[in-house]
mmCIF file with all atom_site columns, C-alpha atoms in Angstrom:
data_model
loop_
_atom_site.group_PDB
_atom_site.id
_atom_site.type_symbol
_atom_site.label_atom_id
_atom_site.label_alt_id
_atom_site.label_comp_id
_atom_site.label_asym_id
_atom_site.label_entity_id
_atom_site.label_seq_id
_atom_site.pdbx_PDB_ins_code
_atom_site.Cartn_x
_atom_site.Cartn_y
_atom_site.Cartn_z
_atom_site.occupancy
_atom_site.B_iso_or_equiv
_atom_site.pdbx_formal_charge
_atom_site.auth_seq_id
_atom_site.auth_comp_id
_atom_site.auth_asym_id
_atom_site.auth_atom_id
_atom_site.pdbx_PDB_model_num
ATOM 1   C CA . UNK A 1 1   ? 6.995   -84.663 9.713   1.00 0.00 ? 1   UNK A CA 1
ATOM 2   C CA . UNK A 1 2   ? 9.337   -82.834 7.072   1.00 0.00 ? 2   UNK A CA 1
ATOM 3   C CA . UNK A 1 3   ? 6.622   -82.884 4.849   1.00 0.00 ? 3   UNK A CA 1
ATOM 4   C CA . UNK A 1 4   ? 4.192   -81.096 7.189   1.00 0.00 ? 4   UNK A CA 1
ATOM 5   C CA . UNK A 1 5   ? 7.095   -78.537 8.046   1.00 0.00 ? 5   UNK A CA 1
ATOM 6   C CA . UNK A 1 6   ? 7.369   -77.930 4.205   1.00 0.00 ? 6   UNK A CA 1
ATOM 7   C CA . UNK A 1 7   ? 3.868   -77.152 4.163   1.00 0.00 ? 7   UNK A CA 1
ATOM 8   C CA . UNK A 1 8   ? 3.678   -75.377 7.012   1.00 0.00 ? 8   UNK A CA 1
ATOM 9   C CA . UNK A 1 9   ? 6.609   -72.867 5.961   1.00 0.00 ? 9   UNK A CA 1
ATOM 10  C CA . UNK A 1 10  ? 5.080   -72.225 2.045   1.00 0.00 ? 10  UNK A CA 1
ATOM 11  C CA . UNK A 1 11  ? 1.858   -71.577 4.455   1.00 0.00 ? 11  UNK A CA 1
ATOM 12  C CA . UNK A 1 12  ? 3.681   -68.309 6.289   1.00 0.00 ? 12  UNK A CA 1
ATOM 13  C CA . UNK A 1 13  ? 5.621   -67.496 3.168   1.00 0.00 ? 13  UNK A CA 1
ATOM 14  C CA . UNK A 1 14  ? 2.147   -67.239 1.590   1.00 0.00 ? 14  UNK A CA 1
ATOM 15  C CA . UNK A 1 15  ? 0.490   -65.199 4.761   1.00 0.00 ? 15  UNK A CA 1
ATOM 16  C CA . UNK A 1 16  ? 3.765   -62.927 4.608   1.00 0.00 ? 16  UNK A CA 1
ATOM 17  C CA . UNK A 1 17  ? 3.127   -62.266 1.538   1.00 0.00 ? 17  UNK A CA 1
ATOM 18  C CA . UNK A 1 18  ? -0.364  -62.042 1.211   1.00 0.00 ? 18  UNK A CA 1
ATOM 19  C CA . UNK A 1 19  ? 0.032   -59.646 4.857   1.00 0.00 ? 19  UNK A CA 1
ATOM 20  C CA . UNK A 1 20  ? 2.767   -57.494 3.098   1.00 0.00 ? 20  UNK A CA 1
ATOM 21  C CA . UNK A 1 21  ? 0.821   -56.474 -0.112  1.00 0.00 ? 21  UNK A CA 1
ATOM 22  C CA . UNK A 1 22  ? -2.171  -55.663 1.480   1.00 0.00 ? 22  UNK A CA 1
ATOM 23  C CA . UNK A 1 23  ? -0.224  -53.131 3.879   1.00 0.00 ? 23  UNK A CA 1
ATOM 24  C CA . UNK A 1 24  ? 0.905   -51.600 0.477   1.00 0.00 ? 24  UNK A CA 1
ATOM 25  C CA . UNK A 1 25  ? -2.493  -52.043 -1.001  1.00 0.00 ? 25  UNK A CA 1
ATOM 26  C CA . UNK A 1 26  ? -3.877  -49.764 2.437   1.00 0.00 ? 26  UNK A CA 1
ATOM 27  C CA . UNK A 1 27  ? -0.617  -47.095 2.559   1.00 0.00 ? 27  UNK A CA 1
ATOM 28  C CA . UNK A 1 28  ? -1.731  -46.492 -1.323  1.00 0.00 ? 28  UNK A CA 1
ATOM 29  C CA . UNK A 1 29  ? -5.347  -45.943 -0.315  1.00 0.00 ? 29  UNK A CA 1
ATOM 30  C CA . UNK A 1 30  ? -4.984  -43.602 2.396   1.00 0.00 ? 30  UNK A CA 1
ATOM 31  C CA . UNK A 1 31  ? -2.463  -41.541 0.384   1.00 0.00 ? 31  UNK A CA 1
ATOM 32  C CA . UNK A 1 32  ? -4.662  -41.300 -2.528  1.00 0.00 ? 32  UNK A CA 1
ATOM 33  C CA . UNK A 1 33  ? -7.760  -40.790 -0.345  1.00 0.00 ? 33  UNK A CA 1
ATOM 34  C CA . UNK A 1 34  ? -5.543  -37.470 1.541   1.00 0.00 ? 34  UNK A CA 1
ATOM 35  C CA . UNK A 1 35  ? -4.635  -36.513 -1.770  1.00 0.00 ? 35  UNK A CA 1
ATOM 36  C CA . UNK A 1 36  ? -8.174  -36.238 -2.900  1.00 0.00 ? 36  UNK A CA 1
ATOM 37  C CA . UNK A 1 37  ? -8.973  -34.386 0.563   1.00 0.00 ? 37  UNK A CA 1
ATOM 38  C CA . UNK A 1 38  ? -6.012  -32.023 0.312   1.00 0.00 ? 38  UNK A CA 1
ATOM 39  C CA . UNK A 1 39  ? -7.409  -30.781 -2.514  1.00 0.00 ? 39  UNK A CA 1
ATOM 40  C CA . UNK A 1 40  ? -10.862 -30.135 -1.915  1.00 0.00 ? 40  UNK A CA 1
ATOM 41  C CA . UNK A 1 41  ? -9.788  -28.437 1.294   1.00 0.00 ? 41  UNK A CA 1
ATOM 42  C CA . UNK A 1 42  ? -7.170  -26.074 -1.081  1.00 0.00 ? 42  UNK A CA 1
ATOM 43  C CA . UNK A 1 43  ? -9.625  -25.871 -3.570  1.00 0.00 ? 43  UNK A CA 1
ATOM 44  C CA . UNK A 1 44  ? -12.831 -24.413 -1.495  1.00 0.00 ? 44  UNK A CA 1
ATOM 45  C CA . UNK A 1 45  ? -9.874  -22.181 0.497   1.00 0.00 ? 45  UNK A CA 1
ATOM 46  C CA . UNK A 1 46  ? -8.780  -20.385 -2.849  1.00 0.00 ? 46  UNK A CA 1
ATOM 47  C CA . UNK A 1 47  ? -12.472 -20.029 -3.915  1.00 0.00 ? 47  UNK A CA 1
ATOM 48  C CA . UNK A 1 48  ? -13.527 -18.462 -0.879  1.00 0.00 ? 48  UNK A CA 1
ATOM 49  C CA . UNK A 1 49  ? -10.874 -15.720 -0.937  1.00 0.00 ? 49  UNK A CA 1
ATOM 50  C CA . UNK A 1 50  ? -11.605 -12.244 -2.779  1.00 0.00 ? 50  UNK A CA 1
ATOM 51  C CA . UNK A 1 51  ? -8.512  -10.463 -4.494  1.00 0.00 ? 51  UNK A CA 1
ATOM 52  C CA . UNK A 1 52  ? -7.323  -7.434  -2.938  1.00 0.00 ? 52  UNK A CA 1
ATOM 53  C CA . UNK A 1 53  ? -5.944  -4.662  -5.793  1.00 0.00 ? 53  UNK A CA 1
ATOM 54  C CA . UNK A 1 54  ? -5.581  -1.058  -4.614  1.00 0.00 ? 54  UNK A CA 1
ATOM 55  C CA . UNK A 1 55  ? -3.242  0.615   -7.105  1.00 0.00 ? 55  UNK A CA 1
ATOM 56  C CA . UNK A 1 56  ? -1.819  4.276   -6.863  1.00 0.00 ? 56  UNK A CA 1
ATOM 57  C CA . UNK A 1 57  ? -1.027  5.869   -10.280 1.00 0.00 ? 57  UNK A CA 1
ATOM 58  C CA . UNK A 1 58  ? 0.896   9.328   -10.948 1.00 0.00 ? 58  UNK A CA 1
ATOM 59  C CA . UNK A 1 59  ? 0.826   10.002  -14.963 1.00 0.00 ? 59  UNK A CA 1
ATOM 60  C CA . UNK A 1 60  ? 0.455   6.284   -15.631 1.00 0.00 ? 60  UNK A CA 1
ATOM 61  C CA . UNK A 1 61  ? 3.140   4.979   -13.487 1.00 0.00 ? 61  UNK A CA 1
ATOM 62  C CA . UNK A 1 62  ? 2.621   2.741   -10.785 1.00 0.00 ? 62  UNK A CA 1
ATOM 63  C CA . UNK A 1 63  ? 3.578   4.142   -7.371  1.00 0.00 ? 63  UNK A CA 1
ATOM 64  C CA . UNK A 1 64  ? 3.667   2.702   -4.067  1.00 0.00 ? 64  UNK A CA 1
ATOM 65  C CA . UNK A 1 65  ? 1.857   4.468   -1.649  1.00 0.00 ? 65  UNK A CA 1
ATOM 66  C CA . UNK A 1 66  ? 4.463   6.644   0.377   1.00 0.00 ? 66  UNK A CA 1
ATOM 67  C CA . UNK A 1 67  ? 4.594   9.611   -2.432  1.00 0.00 ? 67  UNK A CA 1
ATOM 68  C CA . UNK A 1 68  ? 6.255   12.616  -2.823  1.00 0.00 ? 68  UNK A CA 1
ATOM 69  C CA . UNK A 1 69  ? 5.305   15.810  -4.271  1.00 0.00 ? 69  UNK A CA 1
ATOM 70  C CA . UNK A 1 70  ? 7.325   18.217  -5.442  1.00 0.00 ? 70  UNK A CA 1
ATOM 71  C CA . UNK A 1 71  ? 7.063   21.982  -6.125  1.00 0.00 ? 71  UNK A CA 1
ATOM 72  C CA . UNK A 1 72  ? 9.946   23.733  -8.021  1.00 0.00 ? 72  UNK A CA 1
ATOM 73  C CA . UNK A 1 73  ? 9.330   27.456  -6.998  1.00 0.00 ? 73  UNK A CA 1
ATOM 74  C CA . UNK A 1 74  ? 6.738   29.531  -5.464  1.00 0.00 ? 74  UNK A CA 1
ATOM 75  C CA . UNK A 1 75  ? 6.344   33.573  -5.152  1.00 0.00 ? 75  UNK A CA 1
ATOM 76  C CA . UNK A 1 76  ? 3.054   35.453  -4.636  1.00 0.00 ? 76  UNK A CA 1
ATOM 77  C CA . UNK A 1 77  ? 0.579   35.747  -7.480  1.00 0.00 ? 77  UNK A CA 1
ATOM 78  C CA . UNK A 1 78  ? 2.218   32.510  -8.670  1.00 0.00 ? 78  UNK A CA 1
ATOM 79  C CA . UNK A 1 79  ? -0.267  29.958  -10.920 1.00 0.00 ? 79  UNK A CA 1
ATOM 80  C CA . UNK A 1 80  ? -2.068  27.624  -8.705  1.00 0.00 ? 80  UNK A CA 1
ATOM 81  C CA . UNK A 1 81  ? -0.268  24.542  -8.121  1.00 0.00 ? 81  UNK A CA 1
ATOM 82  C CA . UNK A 1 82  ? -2.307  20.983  -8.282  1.00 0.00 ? 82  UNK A CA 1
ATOM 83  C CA . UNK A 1 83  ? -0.631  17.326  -8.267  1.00 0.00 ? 83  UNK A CA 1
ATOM 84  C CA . UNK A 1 84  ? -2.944  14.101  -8.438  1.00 0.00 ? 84  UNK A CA 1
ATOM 85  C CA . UNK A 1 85  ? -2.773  10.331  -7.958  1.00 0.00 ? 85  UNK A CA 1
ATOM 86  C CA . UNK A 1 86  ? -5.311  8.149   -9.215  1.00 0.00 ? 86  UNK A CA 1
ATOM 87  C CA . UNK A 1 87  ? -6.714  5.347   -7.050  1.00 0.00 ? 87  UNK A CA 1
ATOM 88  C CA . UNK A 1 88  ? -7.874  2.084   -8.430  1.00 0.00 ? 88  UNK A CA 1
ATOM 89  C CA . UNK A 1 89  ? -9.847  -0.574  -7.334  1.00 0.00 ? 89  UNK A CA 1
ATOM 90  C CA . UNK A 1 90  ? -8.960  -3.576  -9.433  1.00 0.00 ? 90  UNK A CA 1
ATOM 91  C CA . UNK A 1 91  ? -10.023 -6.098  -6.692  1.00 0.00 ? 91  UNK A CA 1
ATOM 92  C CA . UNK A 1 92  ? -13.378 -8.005  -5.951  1.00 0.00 ? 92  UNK A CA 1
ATOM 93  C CA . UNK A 1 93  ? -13.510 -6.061  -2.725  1.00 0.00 ? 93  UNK A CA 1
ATOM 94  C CA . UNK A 1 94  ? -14.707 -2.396  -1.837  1.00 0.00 ? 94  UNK A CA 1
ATOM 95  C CA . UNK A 1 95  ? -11.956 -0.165  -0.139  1.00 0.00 ? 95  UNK A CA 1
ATOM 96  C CA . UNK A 1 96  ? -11.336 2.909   2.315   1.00 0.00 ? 96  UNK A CA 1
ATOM 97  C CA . UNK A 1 97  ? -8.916  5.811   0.886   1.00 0.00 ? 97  UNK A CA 1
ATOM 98  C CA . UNK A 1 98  ? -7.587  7.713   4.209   1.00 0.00 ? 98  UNK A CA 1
ATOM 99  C CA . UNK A 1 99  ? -4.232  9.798   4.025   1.00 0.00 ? 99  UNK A CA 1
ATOM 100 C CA . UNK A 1 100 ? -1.524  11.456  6.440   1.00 0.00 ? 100 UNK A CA 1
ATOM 101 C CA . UNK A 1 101 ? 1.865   13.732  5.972   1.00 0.00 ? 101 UNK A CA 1
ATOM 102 C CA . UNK A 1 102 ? 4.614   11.537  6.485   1.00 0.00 ? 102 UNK A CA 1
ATOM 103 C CA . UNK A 1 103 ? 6.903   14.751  6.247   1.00 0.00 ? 103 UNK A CA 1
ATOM 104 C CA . UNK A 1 104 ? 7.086   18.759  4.803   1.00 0.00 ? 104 UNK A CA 1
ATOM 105 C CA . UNK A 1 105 ? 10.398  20.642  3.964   1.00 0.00 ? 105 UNK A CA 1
ATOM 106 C CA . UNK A 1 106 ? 9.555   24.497  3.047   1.00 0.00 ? 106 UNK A CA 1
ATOM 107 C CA . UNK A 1 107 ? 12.887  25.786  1.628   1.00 0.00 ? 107 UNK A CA 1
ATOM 108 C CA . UNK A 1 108 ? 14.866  25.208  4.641   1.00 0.00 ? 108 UNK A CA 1
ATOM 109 C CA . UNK A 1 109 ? 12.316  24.255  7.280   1.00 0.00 ? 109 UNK A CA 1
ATOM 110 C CA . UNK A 1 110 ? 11.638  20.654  8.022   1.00 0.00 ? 110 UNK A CA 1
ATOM 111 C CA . UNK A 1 111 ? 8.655   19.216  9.405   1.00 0.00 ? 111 UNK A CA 1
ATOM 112 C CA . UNK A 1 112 ? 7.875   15.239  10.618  1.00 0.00 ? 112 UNK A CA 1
ATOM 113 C CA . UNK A 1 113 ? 5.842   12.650  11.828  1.00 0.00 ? 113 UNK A CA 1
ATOM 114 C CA . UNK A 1 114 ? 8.855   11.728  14.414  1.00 0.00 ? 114 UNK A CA 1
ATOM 115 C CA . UNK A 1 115 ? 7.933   15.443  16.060  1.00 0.00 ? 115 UNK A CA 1
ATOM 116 C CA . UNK A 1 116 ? 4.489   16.656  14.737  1.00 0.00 ? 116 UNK A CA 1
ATOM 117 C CA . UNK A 1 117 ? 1.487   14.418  13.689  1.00 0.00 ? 117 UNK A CA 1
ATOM 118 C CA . UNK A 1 118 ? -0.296  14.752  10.311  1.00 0.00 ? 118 UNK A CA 1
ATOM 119 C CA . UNK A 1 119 ? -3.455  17.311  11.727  1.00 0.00 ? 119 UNK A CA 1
ATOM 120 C CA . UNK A 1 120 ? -0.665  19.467  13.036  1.00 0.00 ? 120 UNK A CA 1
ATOM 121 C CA . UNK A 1 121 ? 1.116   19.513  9.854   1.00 0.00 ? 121 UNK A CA 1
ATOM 122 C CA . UNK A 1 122 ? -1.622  19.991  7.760   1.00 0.00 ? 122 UNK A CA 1
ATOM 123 C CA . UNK A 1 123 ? -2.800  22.645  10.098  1.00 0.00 ? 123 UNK A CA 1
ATOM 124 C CA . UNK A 1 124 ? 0.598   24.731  10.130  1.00 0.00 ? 124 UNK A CA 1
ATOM 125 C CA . UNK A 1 125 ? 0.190   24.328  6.022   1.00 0.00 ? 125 UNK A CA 1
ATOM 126 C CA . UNK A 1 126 ? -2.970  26.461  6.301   1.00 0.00 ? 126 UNK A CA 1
ATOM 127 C CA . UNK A 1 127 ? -1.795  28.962  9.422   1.00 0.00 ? 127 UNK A CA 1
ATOM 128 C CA . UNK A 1 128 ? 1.853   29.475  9.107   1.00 0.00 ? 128 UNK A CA 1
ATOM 129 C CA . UNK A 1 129 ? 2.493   30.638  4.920   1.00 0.00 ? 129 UNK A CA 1
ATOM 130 C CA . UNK A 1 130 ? 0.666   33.193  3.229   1.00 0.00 ? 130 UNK A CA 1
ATOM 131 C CA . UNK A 1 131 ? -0.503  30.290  0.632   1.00 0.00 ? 131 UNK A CA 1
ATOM 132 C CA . UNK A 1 132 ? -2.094  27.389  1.462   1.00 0.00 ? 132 UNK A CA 1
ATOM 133 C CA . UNK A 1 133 ? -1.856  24.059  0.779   1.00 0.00 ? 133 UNK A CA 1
ATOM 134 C CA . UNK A 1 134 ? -4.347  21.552  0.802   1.00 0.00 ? 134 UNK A CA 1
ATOM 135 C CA . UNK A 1 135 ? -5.077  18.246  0.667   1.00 0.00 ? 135 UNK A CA 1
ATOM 136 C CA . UNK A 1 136 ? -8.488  15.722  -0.478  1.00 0.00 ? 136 UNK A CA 1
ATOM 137 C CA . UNK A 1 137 ? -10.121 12.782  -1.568  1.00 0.00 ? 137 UNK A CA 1
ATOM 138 C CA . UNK A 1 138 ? -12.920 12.977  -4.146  1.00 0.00 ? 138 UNK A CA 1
ATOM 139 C CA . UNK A 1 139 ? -13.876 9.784   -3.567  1.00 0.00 ? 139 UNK A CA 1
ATOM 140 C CA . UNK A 1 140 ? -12.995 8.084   0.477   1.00 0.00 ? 140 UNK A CA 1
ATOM 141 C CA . UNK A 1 141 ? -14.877 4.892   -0.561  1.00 0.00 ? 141 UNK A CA 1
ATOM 142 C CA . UNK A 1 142 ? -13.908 3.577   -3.584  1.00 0.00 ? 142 UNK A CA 1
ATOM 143 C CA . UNK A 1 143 ? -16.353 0.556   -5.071  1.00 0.00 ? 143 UNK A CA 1
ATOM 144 C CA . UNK A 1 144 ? -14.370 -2.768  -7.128  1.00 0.00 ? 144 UNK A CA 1
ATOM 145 C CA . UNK A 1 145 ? -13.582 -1.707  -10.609 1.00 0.00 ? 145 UNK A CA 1
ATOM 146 C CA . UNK A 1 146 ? -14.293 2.172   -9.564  1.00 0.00 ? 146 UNK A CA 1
ATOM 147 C CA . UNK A 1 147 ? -10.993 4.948   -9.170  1.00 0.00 ? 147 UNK A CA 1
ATOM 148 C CA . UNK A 1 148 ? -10.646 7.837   -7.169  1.00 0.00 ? 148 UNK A CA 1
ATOM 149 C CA . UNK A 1 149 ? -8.289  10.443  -6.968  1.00 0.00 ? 149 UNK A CA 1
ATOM 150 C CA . UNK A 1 150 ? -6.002  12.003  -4.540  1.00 0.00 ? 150 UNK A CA 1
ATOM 151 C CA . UNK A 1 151 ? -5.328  15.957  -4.793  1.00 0.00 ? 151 UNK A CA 1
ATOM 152 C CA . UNK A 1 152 ? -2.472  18.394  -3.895  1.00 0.00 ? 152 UNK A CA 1
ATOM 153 C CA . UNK A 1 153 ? -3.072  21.671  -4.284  1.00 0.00 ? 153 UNK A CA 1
ATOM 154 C CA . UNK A 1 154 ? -0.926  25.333  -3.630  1.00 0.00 ? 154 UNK A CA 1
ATOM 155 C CA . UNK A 1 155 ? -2.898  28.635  -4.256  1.00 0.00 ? 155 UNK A CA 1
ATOM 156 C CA . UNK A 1 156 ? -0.644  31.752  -3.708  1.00 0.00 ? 156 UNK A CA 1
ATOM 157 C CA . UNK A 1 157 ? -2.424  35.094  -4.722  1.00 0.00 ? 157 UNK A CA 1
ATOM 158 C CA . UNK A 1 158 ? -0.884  38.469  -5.210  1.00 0.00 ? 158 UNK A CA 1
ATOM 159 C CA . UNK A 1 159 ? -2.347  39.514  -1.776  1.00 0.00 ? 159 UNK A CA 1
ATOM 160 C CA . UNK A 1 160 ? -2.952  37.317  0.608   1.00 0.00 ? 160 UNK A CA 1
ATOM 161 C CA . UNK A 1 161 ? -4.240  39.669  2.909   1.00 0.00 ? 161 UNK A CA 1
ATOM 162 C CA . UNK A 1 162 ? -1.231  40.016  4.971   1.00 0.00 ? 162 UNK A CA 1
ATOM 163 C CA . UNK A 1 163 ? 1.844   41.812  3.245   1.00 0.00 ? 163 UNK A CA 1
ATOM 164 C CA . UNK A 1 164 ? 4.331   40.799  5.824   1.00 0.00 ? 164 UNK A CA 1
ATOM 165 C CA . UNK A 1 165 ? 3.923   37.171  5.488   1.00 0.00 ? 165 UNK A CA 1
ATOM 166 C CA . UNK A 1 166 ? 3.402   37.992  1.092   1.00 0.00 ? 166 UNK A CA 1
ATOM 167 C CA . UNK A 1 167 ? 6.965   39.802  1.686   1.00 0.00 ? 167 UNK A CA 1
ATOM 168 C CA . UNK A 1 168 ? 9.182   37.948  3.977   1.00 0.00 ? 168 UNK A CA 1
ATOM 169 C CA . UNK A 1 169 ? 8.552   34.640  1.644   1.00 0.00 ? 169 UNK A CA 1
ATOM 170 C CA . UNK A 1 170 ? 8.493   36.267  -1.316  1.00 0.00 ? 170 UNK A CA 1
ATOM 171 C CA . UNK A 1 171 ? 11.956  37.743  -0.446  1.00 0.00 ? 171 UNK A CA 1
ATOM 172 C CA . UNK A 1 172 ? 12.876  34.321  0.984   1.00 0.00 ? 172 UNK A CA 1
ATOM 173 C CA . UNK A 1 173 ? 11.842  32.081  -2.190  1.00 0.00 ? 173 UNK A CA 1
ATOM 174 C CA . UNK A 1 174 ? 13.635  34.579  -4.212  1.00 0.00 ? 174 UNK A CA 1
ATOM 175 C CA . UNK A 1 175 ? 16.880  33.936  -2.066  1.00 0.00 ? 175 UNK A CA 1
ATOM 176 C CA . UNK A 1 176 ? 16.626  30.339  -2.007  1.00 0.00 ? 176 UNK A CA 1
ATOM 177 C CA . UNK A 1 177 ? 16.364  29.949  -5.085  1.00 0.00 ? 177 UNK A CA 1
ATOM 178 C CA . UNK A 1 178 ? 19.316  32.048  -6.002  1.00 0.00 ? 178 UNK A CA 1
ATOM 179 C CA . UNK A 1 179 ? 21.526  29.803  -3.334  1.00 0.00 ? 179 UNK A CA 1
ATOM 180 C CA . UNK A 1 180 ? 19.829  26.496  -4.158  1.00 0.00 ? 180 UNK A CA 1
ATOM 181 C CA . UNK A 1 181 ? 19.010  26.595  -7.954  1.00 0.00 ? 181 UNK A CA 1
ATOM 182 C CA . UNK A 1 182 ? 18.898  22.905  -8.558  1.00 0.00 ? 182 UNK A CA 1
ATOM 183 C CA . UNK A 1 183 ? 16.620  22.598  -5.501  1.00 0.00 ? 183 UNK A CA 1
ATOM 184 C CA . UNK A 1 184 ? 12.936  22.284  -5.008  1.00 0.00 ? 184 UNK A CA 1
ATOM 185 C CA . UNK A 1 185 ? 11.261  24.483  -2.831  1.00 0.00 ? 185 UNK A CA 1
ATOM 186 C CA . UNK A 1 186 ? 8.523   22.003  -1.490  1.00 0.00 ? 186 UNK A CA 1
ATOM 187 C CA . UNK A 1 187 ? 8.563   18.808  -1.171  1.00 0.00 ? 187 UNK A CA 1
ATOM 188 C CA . UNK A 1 188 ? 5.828   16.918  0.726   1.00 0.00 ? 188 UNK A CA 1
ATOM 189 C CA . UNK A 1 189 ? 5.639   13.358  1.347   1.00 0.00 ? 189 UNK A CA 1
ATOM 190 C CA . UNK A 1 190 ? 2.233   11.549  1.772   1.00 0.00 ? 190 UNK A CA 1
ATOM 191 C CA . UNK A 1 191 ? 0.938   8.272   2.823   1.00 0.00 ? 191 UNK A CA 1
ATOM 192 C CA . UNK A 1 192 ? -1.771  7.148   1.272   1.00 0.00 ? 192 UNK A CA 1
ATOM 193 C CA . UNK A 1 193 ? -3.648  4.415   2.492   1.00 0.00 ? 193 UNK A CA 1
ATOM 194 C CA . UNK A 1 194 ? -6.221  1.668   1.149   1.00 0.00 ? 194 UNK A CA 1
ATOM 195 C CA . UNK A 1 195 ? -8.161  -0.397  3.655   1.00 0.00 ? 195 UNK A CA 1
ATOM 196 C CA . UNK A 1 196 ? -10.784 -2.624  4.310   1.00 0.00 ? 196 UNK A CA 1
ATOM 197 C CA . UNK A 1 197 ? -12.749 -1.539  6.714   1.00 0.00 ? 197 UNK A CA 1
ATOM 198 C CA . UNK A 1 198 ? -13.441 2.643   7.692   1.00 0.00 ? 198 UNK A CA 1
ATOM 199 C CA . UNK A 1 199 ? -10.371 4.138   9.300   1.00 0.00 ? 199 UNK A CA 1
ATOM 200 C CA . UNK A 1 200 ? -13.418 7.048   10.526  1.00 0.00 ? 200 UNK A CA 1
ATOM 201 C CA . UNK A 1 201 ? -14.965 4.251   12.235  1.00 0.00 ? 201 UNK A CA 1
ATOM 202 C CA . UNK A 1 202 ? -18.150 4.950   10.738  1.00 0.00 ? 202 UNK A CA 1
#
């Protein structure tokens, strides 16, 4: 009878055993087998994304796409003004250019987007001053590897066809600058946008 329990107790020491590495054998298995499926599922996820690149550039610097432009004096008969930013697609995907006025300051008058929206901005640019000021895209859709540019422009002439509005800001630029010397006398703040799908809805 000792004998047998002998046996019998080498016998479940050898089961125990023989159990216990196989559980370690099938824990290693599954692990390596997620491993392997971990990566095929990151691997065909990163594949199967295009890059995204829109860049905005101001005399080779990088910019980000809030940007301010800046005007130092103005007076009638003045040389035009023009300011660009260059637009490039770096990416793998095509993109949408769109544009609003985040903000205008005129000497000392202030317009926002917390109390006027861009169209109403732009349009008291073009009603309000005896120069105008405009604002445009060459290129809305820009392709991958293609660049477009973004325009600010100021055109003043001598006579603007109305002599009070050529006077009163002549007089007042003339002023300002006298009281504010270190100041600029426009500064306009843009957003520029790149997207991927038509902010027109076209």
């Amino acid at each position: 009878m000792k004998k047998q329990n002998k046996k019998l107790k080498k016998v479940k020491r050898k089961v125990r055993r023989s159990t216990f590495f196989f559980l370690i054998f099938a824990f290693m298995m599954n692990a390596f087998a997620w491993f392997i499926y971990s990566n095929k599922v990151e691997n065909s996820l990163t594949t199967g994304v295009k890059s995204w690149k829109v860049t905005f550039e101001q005399d080779g610097n990088d910019l980000m796409d809030h940007v301010k432009f800046e005007i130092d004096s103005i007076y009638p008969g003045m040389e035009d003004f023009s300011d660009k930013i260059e637009i490039k697609n770096s990416g793998e995907m095509d993109a949408y250019i769109s544009y609003s006025l985040s903000s205008i300051r005129i000497m000392d008058e202030v317009y926002t987007s917390e109390n006027y929206t861009s169209d109403e901005m732009i349009s008291i640019l073009q009603t309000a001053y005896p120069f105008q000021i405009t604002f445009y895209v060459d290129k809305p859709f820009i392709t991958t590897t293609e660049t477009g540019t973004f325009y600010v422009q100021l055109h003043w002439p001598y006579e603007s066809g109305n002599d009070e509005l050529d006077t009163y800001w002549g007089k007042k630029s003339y002023e300002y600058k006298e009281l504010h010397p270190d100041e600029t006398q426009i500064e306009i703040i843009v957003n520029i946008k790149a997207s991927q799908r038509n902010p027109q809805g076209d």
